[in-house]
Tab-separated table of C-alpha atoms in Angstrom:
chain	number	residue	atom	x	y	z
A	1	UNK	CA	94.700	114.750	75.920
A	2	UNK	CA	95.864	111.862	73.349
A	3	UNK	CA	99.211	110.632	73.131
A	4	UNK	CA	101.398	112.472	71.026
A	5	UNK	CA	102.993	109.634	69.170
A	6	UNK	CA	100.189	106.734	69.164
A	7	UNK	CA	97.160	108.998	68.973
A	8	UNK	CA	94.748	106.408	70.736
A	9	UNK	CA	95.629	106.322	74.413
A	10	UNK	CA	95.316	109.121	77.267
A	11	UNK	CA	98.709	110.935	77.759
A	12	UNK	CA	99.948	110.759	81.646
A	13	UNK	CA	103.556	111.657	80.802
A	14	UNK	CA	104.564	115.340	80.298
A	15	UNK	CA	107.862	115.695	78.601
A	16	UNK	CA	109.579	119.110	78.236
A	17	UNK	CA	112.391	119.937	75.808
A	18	UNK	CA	114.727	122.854	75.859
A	19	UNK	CA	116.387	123.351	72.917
A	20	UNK	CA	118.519	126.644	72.321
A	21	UNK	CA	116.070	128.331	74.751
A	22	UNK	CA	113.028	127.573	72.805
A	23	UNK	CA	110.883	125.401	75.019
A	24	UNK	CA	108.694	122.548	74.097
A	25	UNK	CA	106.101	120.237	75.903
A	26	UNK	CA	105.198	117.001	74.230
A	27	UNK	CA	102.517	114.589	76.026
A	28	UNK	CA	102.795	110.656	75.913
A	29	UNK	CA	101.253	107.732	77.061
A	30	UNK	CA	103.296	105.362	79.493
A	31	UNK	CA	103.829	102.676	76.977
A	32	UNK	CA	104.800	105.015	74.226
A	33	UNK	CA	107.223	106.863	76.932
A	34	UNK	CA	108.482	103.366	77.378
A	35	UNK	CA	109.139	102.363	73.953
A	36	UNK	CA	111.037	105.924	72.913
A	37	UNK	CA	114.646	106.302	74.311
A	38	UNK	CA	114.982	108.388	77.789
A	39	UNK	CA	118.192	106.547	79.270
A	40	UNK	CA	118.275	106.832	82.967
A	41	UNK	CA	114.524	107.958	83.044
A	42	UNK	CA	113.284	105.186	81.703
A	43	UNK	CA	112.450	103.075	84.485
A	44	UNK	CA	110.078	105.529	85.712
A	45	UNK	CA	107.589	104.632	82.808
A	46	UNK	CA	107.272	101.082	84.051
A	47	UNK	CA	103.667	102.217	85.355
A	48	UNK	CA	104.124	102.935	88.786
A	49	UNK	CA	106.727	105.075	89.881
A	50	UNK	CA	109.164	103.120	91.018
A	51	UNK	CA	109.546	104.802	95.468
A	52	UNK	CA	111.911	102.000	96.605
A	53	UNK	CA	114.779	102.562	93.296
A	54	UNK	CA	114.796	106.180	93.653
A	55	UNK	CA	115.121	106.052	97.366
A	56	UNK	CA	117.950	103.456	97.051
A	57	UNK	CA	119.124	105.580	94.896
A	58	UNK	CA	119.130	108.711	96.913
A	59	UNK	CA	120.387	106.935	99.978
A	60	UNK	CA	123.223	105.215	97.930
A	61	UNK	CA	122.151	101.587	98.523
A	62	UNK	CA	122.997	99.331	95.696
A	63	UNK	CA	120.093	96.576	94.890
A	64	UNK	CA	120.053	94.027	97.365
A	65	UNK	CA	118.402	91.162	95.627
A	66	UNK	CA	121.567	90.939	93.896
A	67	UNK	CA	122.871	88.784	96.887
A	68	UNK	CA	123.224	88.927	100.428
A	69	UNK	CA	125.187	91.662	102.480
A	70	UNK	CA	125.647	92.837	105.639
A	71	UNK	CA	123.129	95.545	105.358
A	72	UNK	CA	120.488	93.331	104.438
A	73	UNK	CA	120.669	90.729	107.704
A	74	UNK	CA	119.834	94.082	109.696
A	75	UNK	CA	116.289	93.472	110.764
A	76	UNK	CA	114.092	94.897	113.371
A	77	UNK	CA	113.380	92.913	116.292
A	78	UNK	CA	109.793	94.513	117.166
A	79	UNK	CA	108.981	93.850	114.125
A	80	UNK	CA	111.076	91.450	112.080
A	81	UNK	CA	111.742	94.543	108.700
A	82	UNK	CA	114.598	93.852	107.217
A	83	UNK	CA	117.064	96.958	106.171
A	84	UNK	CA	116.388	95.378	102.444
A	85	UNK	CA	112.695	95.086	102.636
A	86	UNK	CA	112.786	98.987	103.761
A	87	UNK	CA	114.535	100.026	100.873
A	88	UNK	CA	112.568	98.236	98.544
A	89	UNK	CA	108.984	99.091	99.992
A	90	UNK	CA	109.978	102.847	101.600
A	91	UNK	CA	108.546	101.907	104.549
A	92	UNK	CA	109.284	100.928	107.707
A	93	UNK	CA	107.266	98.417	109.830
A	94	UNK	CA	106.888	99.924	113.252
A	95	UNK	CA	108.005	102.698	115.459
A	96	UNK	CA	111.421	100.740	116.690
A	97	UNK	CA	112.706	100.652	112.920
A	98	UNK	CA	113.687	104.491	113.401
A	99	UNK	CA	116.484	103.797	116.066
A	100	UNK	CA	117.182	100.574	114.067
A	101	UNK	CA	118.377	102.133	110.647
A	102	UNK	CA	118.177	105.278	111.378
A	103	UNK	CA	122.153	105.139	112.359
A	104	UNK	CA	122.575	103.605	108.772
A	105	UNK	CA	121.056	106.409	106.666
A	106	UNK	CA	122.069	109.552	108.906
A	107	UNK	CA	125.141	110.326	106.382
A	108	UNK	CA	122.852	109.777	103.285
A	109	UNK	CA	120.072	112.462	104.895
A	110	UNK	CA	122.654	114.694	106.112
A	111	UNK	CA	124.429	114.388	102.421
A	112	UNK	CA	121.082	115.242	101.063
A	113	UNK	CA	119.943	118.135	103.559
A	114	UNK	CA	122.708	119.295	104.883
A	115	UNK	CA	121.031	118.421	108.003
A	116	UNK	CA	119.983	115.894	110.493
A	117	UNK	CA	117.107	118.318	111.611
A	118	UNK	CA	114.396	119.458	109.922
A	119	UNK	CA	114.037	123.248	110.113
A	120	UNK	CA	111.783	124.140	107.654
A	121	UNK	CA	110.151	127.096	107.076
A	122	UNK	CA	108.777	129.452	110.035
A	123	UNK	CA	105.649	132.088	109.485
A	124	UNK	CA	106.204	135.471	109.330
A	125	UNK	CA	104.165	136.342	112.055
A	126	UNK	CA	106.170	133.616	114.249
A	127	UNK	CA	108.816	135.015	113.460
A	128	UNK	CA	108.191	138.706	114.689
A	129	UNK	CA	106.907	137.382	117.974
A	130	UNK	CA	110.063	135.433	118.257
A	131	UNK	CA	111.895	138.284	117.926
A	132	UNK	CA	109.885	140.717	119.781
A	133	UNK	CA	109.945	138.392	122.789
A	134	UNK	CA	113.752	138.422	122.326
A	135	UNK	CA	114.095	141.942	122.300
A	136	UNK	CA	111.728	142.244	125.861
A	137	UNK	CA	114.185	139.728	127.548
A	138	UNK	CA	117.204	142.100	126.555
A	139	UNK	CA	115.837	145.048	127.731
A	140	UNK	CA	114.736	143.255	131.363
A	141	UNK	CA	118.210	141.785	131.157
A	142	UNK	CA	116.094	138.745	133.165
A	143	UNK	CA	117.527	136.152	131.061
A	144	UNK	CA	121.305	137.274	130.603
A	145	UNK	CA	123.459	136.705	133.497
A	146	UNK	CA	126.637	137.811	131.466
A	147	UNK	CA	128.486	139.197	128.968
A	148	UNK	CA	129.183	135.559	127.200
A	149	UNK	CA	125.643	134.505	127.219
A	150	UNK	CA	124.315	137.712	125.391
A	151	UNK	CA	126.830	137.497	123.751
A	152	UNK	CA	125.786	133.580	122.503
A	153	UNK	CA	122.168	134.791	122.439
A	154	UNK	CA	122.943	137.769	120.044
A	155	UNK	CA	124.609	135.412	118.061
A	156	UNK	CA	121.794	133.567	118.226
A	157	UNK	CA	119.533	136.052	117.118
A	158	UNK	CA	122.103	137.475	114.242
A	159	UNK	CA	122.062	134.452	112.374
A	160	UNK	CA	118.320	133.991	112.577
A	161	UNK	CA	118.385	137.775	111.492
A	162	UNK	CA	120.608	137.152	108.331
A	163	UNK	CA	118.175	133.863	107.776
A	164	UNK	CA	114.821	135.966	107.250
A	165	UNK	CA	116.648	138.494	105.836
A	166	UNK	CA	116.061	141.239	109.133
A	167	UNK	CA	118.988	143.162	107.935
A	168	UNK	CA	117.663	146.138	110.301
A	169	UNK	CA	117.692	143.987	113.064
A	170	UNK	CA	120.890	141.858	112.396
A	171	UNK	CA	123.195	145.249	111.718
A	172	UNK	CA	121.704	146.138	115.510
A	173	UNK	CA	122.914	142.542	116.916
A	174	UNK	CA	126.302	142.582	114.958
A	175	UNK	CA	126.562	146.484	116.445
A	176	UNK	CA	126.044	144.923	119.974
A	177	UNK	CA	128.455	141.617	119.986
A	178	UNK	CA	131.132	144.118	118.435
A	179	UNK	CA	130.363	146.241	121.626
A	180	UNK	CA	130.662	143.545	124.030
A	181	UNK	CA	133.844	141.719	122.895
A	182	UNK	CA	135.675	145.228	122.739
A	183	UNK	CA	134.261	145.287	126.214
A	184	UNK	CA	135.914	141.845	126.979
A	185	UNK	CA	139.166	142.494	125.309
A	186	UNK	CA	139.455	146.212	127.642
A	187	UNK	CA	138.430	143.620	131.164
A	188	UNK	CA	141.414	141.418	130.395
């Protein structure tokens, strides 16, 4: 497909408009995208797509070839990376520069997840054997020694209940725990 506003070279940009709900796609070539006004976006027509700005940018580093800082005499010492030549290549250089700067972007990933740990998603059929094997150790009762830990383990098992939306199954949990702490609260 041509460019839309030079008609000679290949468009590799796809542009879409929304405009009082009516929805438009226009096609352009880099150096026309470049020329035409996109504000913020329009470093990303440079050619390549610039990695190391947007994950400055995500991280909240500020640029720093602009002089030097603190951040940037961090280096590793398996491997001699530097916490500035990481953020501009979005790589790191060995194994080592994990513990190294991972300390210095754990609030930026945990701003951006909401989590230091990946959960991701989990396949259905996982996640009925994970339950199923839950519900065997209940019934043995091999697993619970007392009231507090089935208690944490139905917890457990509620909130990955409400997460794959086992409403059946989490209404049967919340039933229990509600049994068990009246339980507690008549022992005292």
């Amino acid at each position: 497909m041509l460019c839309e506003k030079c008609k000679i070279r290949e468009a590799n940009i796809q542009y879409t408009e929304v405009v009082n709900g009516v929805k438009r796609e226009h096609h352009f070539c880099a150096q026309c995208a470049k020329e035409m006004d996109f504000g913020v976006y329009a470093a990303i027509f440079d050619g390549e797509f610039p990695l190391g700005k947007l994950l400055s940018g995500l991280l909240g580093i500020e640029d720093t070839e602009k002089g030097p800082d603190k951040l940037s005499q961090i280096a590793c010492p398996t491997c001699g990376t530097s916490y500035s030549e990481f953020v501009k290549d979005s790589r790191f250089g060995c194994a080592d520069c994990y513990s190294v700067f991972g300390p210095l972007m754990e609030d930026s990933i945990k701003q951006l997840q909401g989590s230091l740990m990946h959960t991701g998603k989990t396949p259905v059929y996982q996640r009925m054997d994970h339950m199923d094997q839950s519900q065997n150790r209940d019934e043995a009762g091999s697993d619970i020694s007392s009231k507090n830990d089935e208690l944490f383990e139905l917890d457990a098992k509620l909130k990955e209940a409400l997460r794959f939306e086992d409403y059946e199954t989490a209404a049967v949990c919340r039933d229990r725990i509600k049994e068990l702490k009246k339980g507690n609260e008549g022992d005292a």
